[in-house]
Amino acid sequence: MAKKNNYDPYRSQQEAIRKAKGNPNKNQHHKKNNSNYGGRDYLKEKADIKASQKERERVKLPLWLKICLGLLFALLLTSLILRLTVYKETPSPLLDSVSSLLLGLTCGALFYIRQFLHKKKEGKIYGLITIALAVFCVIYGGMGLIGLMNALGVM
C-alpha cells in the first residue's frame, strides 16, 4: 500500500500535543496507599512540609498591640498630612514636635514587635532593620519630646 503525502498541520499539532502529555495512567501507583515506590518516604516528606509550615507561622499579635499600632499610624498620618498641607505656610513647632514624637513612638512599637514577639527571625537584613528602628525611635522620640517641651515652655 502506498503512503499518502497529505500533510495536515492541524493533525501533526494534535499528535505533538498528545505525545507531550504522555500516558495519564503511568506511574500513578506510587501515589496510592502511601506506597514507598522509588525508595522515597512520602509520609515523612509530608510531615516535614507540615512542620516547616508550622515553623513559618505568623506571630499573632495581641489585640491591645494591634489597636495601639493602628492608632499610632492613624495619628501619625493625620499629623503629617496636616503639617504638609493645611499648616504648610505657617510653621507650627507644636505640630512638628507632635509628628516627630509620634514617628518615634511608631518606630518604638515596631521595634518592640520585631525584637520581642518575632523570636524565630534571624538574618543580617532583619537585624539591620531592627537596629534602624531602635535608632529612629531614639532620635525622633527625643527630638519630638524636646520640641514639645520647648513649645509648651517647660524648657
mmCIF file of C-alpha atoms in Angstrom, residues 6-19 21:
data_model
loop_
_atom_site.group_PDB
_atom_site.id
_atom_site.type_symbol
_atom_site.label_atom_id
_atom_site.label_comp_id
_atom_site.label_asym_id
_atom_site.label_seq_id
_atom_site.Cartn_x
_atom_site.Cartn_y
_atom_site.Cartn_z
ATOM 1 C CA ASN A 6 -1.213 14.627 2.547
ATOM 2 C CA TYR A 7 0.323 16.912 5.156
ATOM 3 C CA ASP A 8 -2.157 18.309 7.663
ATOM 4 C CA PRO A 9 -0.615 20.845 10.098
ATOM 5 C CA TYR A 10 -3.569 20.590 12.479
ATOM 6 C CA ARG A 11 -3.225 16.804 12.717
ATOM 7 C CA SER A 12 0.532 16.988 13.359
ATOM 8 C CA GLN A 13 -0.006 19.638 16.024
ATOM 9 C CA GLN A 14 -2.594 17.478 17.771
ATOM 10 C CA GLU A 15 -0.244 14.481 17.550
ATOM 11 C CA ALA A 16 2.556 16.510 19.154
ATOM 12 C CA ILE A 17 0.261 17.606 21.985
ATOM 13 C CA ARG A 18 -0.869 14.023 22.578
ATOM 14 C CA LYS A 19 2.729 12.796 22.704
ATOM 15 C CA LYS A 21 1.024 14.765 27.518
#
